Amino acid sequence: MHLPVPGQPQKTDIASLRPEELSAEIAGLGQPKYRAVQIYSGIRSGRAIEELTNVPLSLRNSLAEKFAVPAVSVAKKQVSSDGTEKYLFALGDGSFVEGVFMRYNHGNTLCISTQVGCRMGCAFCASGLDGLLRGLNPSEMLGEIAAAQRETGQRVDGVVMMGTGEPLDNYEASLEFIRAVSSPESFNIGQRHISLSTSGIVPKINALAREKLGITLSVSLHAPFDEMRSRLMPVNRRWGIGELIPAVTAYQQKTGRRVSYEYAMISGLNDTPECAHRLVSLLSGKEAHVNLIRLNEIAESPFHPSTKENLDRFMGILEHGHINATLRRRLGRDIDGACGQLRRRSSEKN
Ligand code: SAH
Ligand code: SF4
C-alpha cells in the first residue's frame, strides 16, 4: 500500500508496500531483483533503512530520499507481577497507542493496536472516548511487534488485534498486516496464532470471510438483546444481532475456523439469567465459543463488573445449554487499567 509516513508526510512508507509494489520501486531505481527481497525482509521485520547493512550505502541513501520506515518505540511500560508488560507505544507523528505482552505456557502473545483512538463509541470502553485520530499503517502494526521483541528480548509467537481501535474500520491496513506478519520474510507468525477482534461491522466480516484467512475471528457481543446492545455499542444500531450472528456463522462455515464471542460481564445489566438463556438460544448449535470477560472499570462509565455469584450463575446456564464458554484467564491484573486507559492518562498529562 502506498501510504505516507506518519510525521513525515512527504515520504512514502516503504514498510507498508506490498512485495510486488516494492519490487516495482526497486526495479525503477535500476536495481536487481534480489535487492528487493533483501530490503523487504529487513524492513518488514522492523529495521529502518539505515539499518539495512546488507544493502550498499549508496542505495540506502537514495531510498532514504523518497522513503522511510515509520517509527514505533516504547514510551512507557508497566510490568505486572505475573510478567505481563503493558506498553505505551509512541508513533512518528507524536501520537500514542497501547500494546500488551503476555507470557503463556505455549508462547508469548502481543496485543496490538490498529488505530489511534476509535470512532465506534462503545459505552464501556476508554479507547473510544476521544474519537478516532487515524488508522495505523500496516508497518506500524509490524513495528509494535518489533518494539515488543526489542523490549523483552523474546519472540512474539502470537498476535491479538485487540488493543486500541476497530481493525475492520482500518480494513485494508489490517488485512495487509495479517498477510505481512505471517510471511516467512517478516515475523513468520502463523495465521493460526493471530486473532482479530471486531465490534461487528457486518459488511467487513463478509469481506474478510472471502479472504479465507486462517486467523481466529473474535466478535465483541456483550449483550444478547438489540435494545441493550445498541445502548452499549452504537454499531448495533446499524447492524443488529439478527444480521451479526448469521454473518459470523457464515464466516465460520466459509473459513472452517472456530469463532469466538466476547462478553464482558456488567453488573445488573447483561449478567442476568434472562440474558444467559437468550445467549444460549442465539448460539445453540453453532460452532462458537463464548469468552466471558471481567469488565474493567473506567472512571468515565457508570458500569461495574459482575459479582462472582452472577458470573457463576451465568456460566452455569451456558454450560447447561451446551454452549462452549470460558472465563478468560487474565494476565496482568495489577496493571490492567482498562484498555485505552494508559494512553488516555498520558494524553491528559501532555
Ligand atoms: N474494536 C475491537 C477490538 C478492540 S477492543 C472490538 O471492539 O472488538 C478489544 C476488546 O476489549 C473488545 O472485546 C472490547 O469490547 C473489550 N473492552 C473494551 N472496553 C472494555 C472494558 N472496559 N472492560 C472489558 N472489556 C472491554
Ligand atoms: Fe472501539 Fe472496540 Fe473500544 Fe468499541 S470496544 S470503542 S470498537 S476499541
Tab-separated table of N, CA and C and ligand atoms in Angstrom, residues 111-115 118 120 122-127 161-168 196-200 218-222 233 261-266 293-298 301 303 328 330 337-341, ligand 1:
chain	number	residue	atom	x	y	z
A	111	CYS	N	-0.745	-8.150	22.284
A	111	CYS	CA	-1.996	-7.484	21.913
A	111	CYS	C	-1.618	-6.158	21.267
A	112	ILE	N	-2.021	-5.948	20.023
A	112	ILE	CA	-1.616	-4.731	19.310
A	112	ILE	C	-2.807	-3.809	19.023
A	113	SER	N	-2.499	-2.553	18.794
A	113	SER	CA	-3.497	-1.561	18.405
A	113	SER	C	-3.513	-1.407	16.891
A	114	THR	N	-4.682	-1.054	16.363
A	114	THR	CA	-4.810	-0.901	14.914
A	114	THR	C	-5.194	0.522	14.494
A	115	GLN	N	-5.618	1.331	15.470
A	115	GLN	CA	-5.973	2.725	15.174
A	115	GLN	C	-5.539	3.597	16.353
A	118	CYS	N	-10.656	5.457	18.433
A	118	CYS	CA	-11.669	4.616	17.794
A	118	CYS	C	-12.941	5.444	17.663
A	120	MET	N	-16.027	4.015	17.218
A	120	MET	CA	-17.209	3.190	17.408
A	120	MET	C	-18.019	3.581	18.647
A	122	CYS	N	-18.197	2.709	21.950
A	122	CYS	CA	-18.807	1.785	22.919
A	122	CYS	C	-18.786	2.414	24.321
A	123	ALA	N	-19.895	2.240	25.030
A	123	ALA	CA	-20.105	2.987	26.280
A	123	ALA	C	-19.172	2.574	27.406
A	124	PHE	N	-18.600	1.375	27.319
A	124	PHE	CA	-17.769	0.850	28.417
A	124	PHE	C	-16.284	0.980	28.132
A	125	CYS	N	-15.916	1.572	26.986
A	125	CYS	CA	-14.532	1.480	26.509
A	125	CYS	C	-13.817	2.822	26.555
A	126	ALA	N	-12.596	2.815	27.058
A	126	ALA	CA	-11.812	4.044	27.175
A	126	ALA	C	-11.212	4.469	25.836
A	127	SER	N	-11.006	3.505	24.930
A	127	SER	CA	-10.330	3.839	23.669
A	127	SER	C	-11.143	4.783	22.794
A	161	MET	N	-5.363	-8.785	17.786
A	161	MET	CA	-5.653	-7.404	17.367
A	161	MET	C	-6.820	-6.917	18.220
A	162	MET	N	-6.478	-6.572	19.470
A	162	MET	CA	-7.484	-6.246	20.481
A	162	MET	C	-7.106	-5.021	21.286
A	163	GLY	N	-6.125	-4.260	20.807
A	163	GLY	CA	-5.745	-3.047	21.520
A	163	GLY	C	-6.652	-1.899	21.089
A	164	THR	N	-6.097	-0.692	21.054
A	164	THR	CA	-6.893	0.464	20.664
A	164	THR	C	-7.357	0.332	19.211
A	165	GLY	N	-8.632	0.640	18.983
A	165	GLY	CA	-9.115	0.743	17.607
A	165	GLY	C	-9.934	-0.441	17.132
A	166	GLU	N	-10.664	-0.206	16.042
A	166	GLU	CA	-11.506	-1.232	15.420
A	166	GLU	C	-10.799	-1.683	14.134
A	167	PRO	N	-10.213	-2.887	14.145
A	167	PRO	CA	-9.423	-3.306	12.975
A	167	PRO	C	-10.209	-3.299	11.667
A	168	LEU	N	-11.508	-3.601	11.739
A	168	LEU	CA	-12.272	-3.638	10.481
A	168	LEU	C	-12.681	-2.240	10.014
A	196	LEU	N	-8.332	-11.594	15.465
A	196	LEU	CA	-8.804	-10.245	15.195
A	196	LEU	C	-10.132	-10.063	15.907
A	197	SER	N	-10.235	-8.988	16.670
A	197	SER	CA	-11.463	-8.731	17.415
A	197	SER	C	-12.210	-7.557	16.794
A	198	THR	N	-13.506	-7.732	16.595
A	198	THR	CA	-14.307	-6.665	15.995
A	198	THR	C	-15.580	-6.417	16.786
A	199	SER	N	-16.027	-5.160	16.705
A	199	SER	CA	-17.285	-4.797	17.352
A	199	SER	C	-18.475	-5.212	16.485
A	200	GLY	N	-18.204	-5.667	15.253
A	200	GLY	CA	-19.290	-6.211	14.438
A	200	GLY	C	-19.693	-5.379	13.233
A	218	SER	N	-12.839	-12.899	16.520
A	218	SER	CA	-13.481	-12.685	17.811
A	218	SER	C	-14.506	-11.571	17.632
A	219	VAL	N	-15.691	-11.781	18.122
A	219	VAL	CA	-16.711	-10.754	17.958
A	219	VAL	C	-17.157	-10.263	19.333
A	220	SER	N	-17.101	-8.955	19.529
A	220	SER	CA	-17.499	-8.390	20.808
A	220	SER	C	-19.016	-8.284	20.829
A	221	LEU	N	-19.658	-9.206	21.542
A	221	LEU	CA	-21.123	-9.234	21.542
A	221	LEU	C	-21.659	-8.412	22.722
A	222	HIS	N	-21.317	-8.822	23.902
A	222	HIS	CA	-21.593	-8.096	25.153
A	222	HIS	C	-23.059	-7.979	25.540
A	233	MET	N	-23.260	-0.443	22.484
A	233	MET	CA	-22.419	-0.409	21.287
A	233	MET	C	-23.207	0.200	20.132
A	261	TYR	N	-17.064	-15.318	20.709
A	261	TYR	CA	-17.810	-14.124	21.101
A	261	TYR	C	-17.291	-13.636	22.443
A	262	GLU	N	-16.980	-12.353	22.491
A	262	GLU	CA	-16.525	-11.753	23.741
A	262	GLU	C	-17.743	-11.183	24.467
A	263	TYR	N	-17.761	-11.390	25.747
A	263	TYR	CA	-18.926	-10.942	26.530
A	263	TYR	C	-18.410	-10.435	27.875
A	264	ALA	N	-18.342	-9.109	28.025
A	264	ALA	CA	-17.858	-8.502	29.275
A	264	ALA	C	-19.027	-8.423	30.256
A	265	MET	N	-18.843	-8.992	31.412
A	265	MET	CA	-19.938	-9.119	32.381
A	265	MET	C	-20.126	-7.824	33.170
A	266	ILE	N	-21.282	-7.190	32.952
A	266	ILE	CA	-21.580	-5.908	33.585
A	266	ILE	C	-22.659	-6.107	34.653
A	293	ILE	N	-15.684	-12.140	29.951
A	293	ILE	CA	-14.573	-11.287	30.389
A	293	ILE	C	-15.027	-10.488	31.600
A	294	ARG	N	-14.097	-10.282	32.494
A	294	ARG	CA	-14.388	-9.391	33.606
A	294	ARG	C	-14.336	-7.957	33.077
A	295	LEU	N	-15.345	-7.171	33.372
A	295	LEU	CA	-15.338	-5.775	32.919
A	295	LEU	C	-14.247	-5.001	33.649
A	296	ASN	N	-13.489	-4.226	32.912
A	296	ASN	CA	-12.556	-3.285	33.531
A	296	ASN	C	-13.308	-2.008	33.808
A	297	GLU	N	-13.228	-1.546	35.025
A	297	GLU	CA	-13.949	-0.305	35.329
A	297	GLU	C	-13.193	0.871	34.754
A	298	ILE	N	-13.900	1.758	34.104
A	298	ILE	CA	-13.257	3.008	33.702
A	298	ILE	C	-14.008	4.157	34.356
A	301	SER	N	-17.311	5.705	32.934
A	301	SER	CA	-18.551	4.982	32.648
A	301	SER	C	-19.232	4.513	33.929
A	303	PHE	N	-20.600	1.701	34.593
A	303	PHE	CA	-20.735	0.250	34.723
A	303	PHE	C	-19.728	-0.348	35.693
A	328	ARG	N	-12.287	-15.958	30.810
A	328	ARG	CA	-10.933	-15.752	30.328
A	328	ARG	C	-9.960	-15.514	31.486
A	330	ARG	N	-7.034	-13.961	33.163
A	330	ARG	CA	-6.498	-12.636	32.913
A	330	ARG	C	-5.088	-12.493	33.425
A	337	GLY	N	-5.241	-1.464	33.947
A	337	GLY	CA	-6.189	-0.369	33.755
A	337	GLY	C	-6.878	-0.684	32.442
A	338	ALA	N	-8.173	-0.423	32.340
A	338	ALA	CA	-8.915	-0.838	31.149
A	338	ALA	C	-8.175	-0.426	29.892
A	339	CYS	N	-8.329	-1.237	28.873
A	339	CYS	CA	-7.744	-0.993	27.576
A	339	CYS	C	-7.976	0.457	27.177
A	340	GLY	N	-6.932	1.149	26.815
A	340	GLY	CA	-7.110	2.530	26.385
A	340	GLY	C	-6.818	3.543	27.485
A	341	GLN	N	-6.700	3.051	28.716
A	341	GLN	CA	-6.551	3.999	29.817
A	341	GLN	C	-5.140	4.569	29.941
B	1	SAH	N1	-12.510	-2.709	18.484
B	1	SAH	C1	-12.398	-4.114	18.622
B	1	SAH	C2	-11.068	-4.560	19.222
B	1	SAH	C3	-10.501	-3.710	20.315
B	1	SAH	S1	-11.417	-3.723	21.827
B	1	SAH	C4	-13.560	-4.662	19.418
B	1	SAH	O1	-14.314	-3.883	19.970
B	1	SAH	O2	-13.721	-5.874	19.442
B	1	SAH	C5	-10.925	-5.301	22.483
B	1	SAH	C6	-11.916	-5.916	23.440
B	1	SAH	O3	-11.950	-5.194	24.680
B	1	SAH	C7	-13.336	-5.928	22.914
B	1	SAH	O4	-13.944	-7.174	23.143
B	1	SAH	C8	-13.979	-4.847	23.745
B	1	SAH	O5	-15.361	-4.990	23.777
B	1	SAH	C9	-13.287	-5.047	25.069
B	1	SAH	N2	-13.400	-3.947	26.016
B	1	SAH	C10	-13.388	-2.637	25.780
B	1	SAH	N3	-13.523	-1.947	26.932
B	1	SAH	C11	-13.613	-2.864	27.910
B	1	SAH	C12	-13.761	-2.787	29.343
B	1	SAH	N4	-13.871	-1.630	29.956
B	1	SAH	N5	-13.818	-3.936	30.036
B	1	SAH	C13	-13.713	-5.140	29.406
B	1	SAH	N6	-13.570	-5.275	28.079
B	1	SAH	C14	-13.528	-4.152	27.341
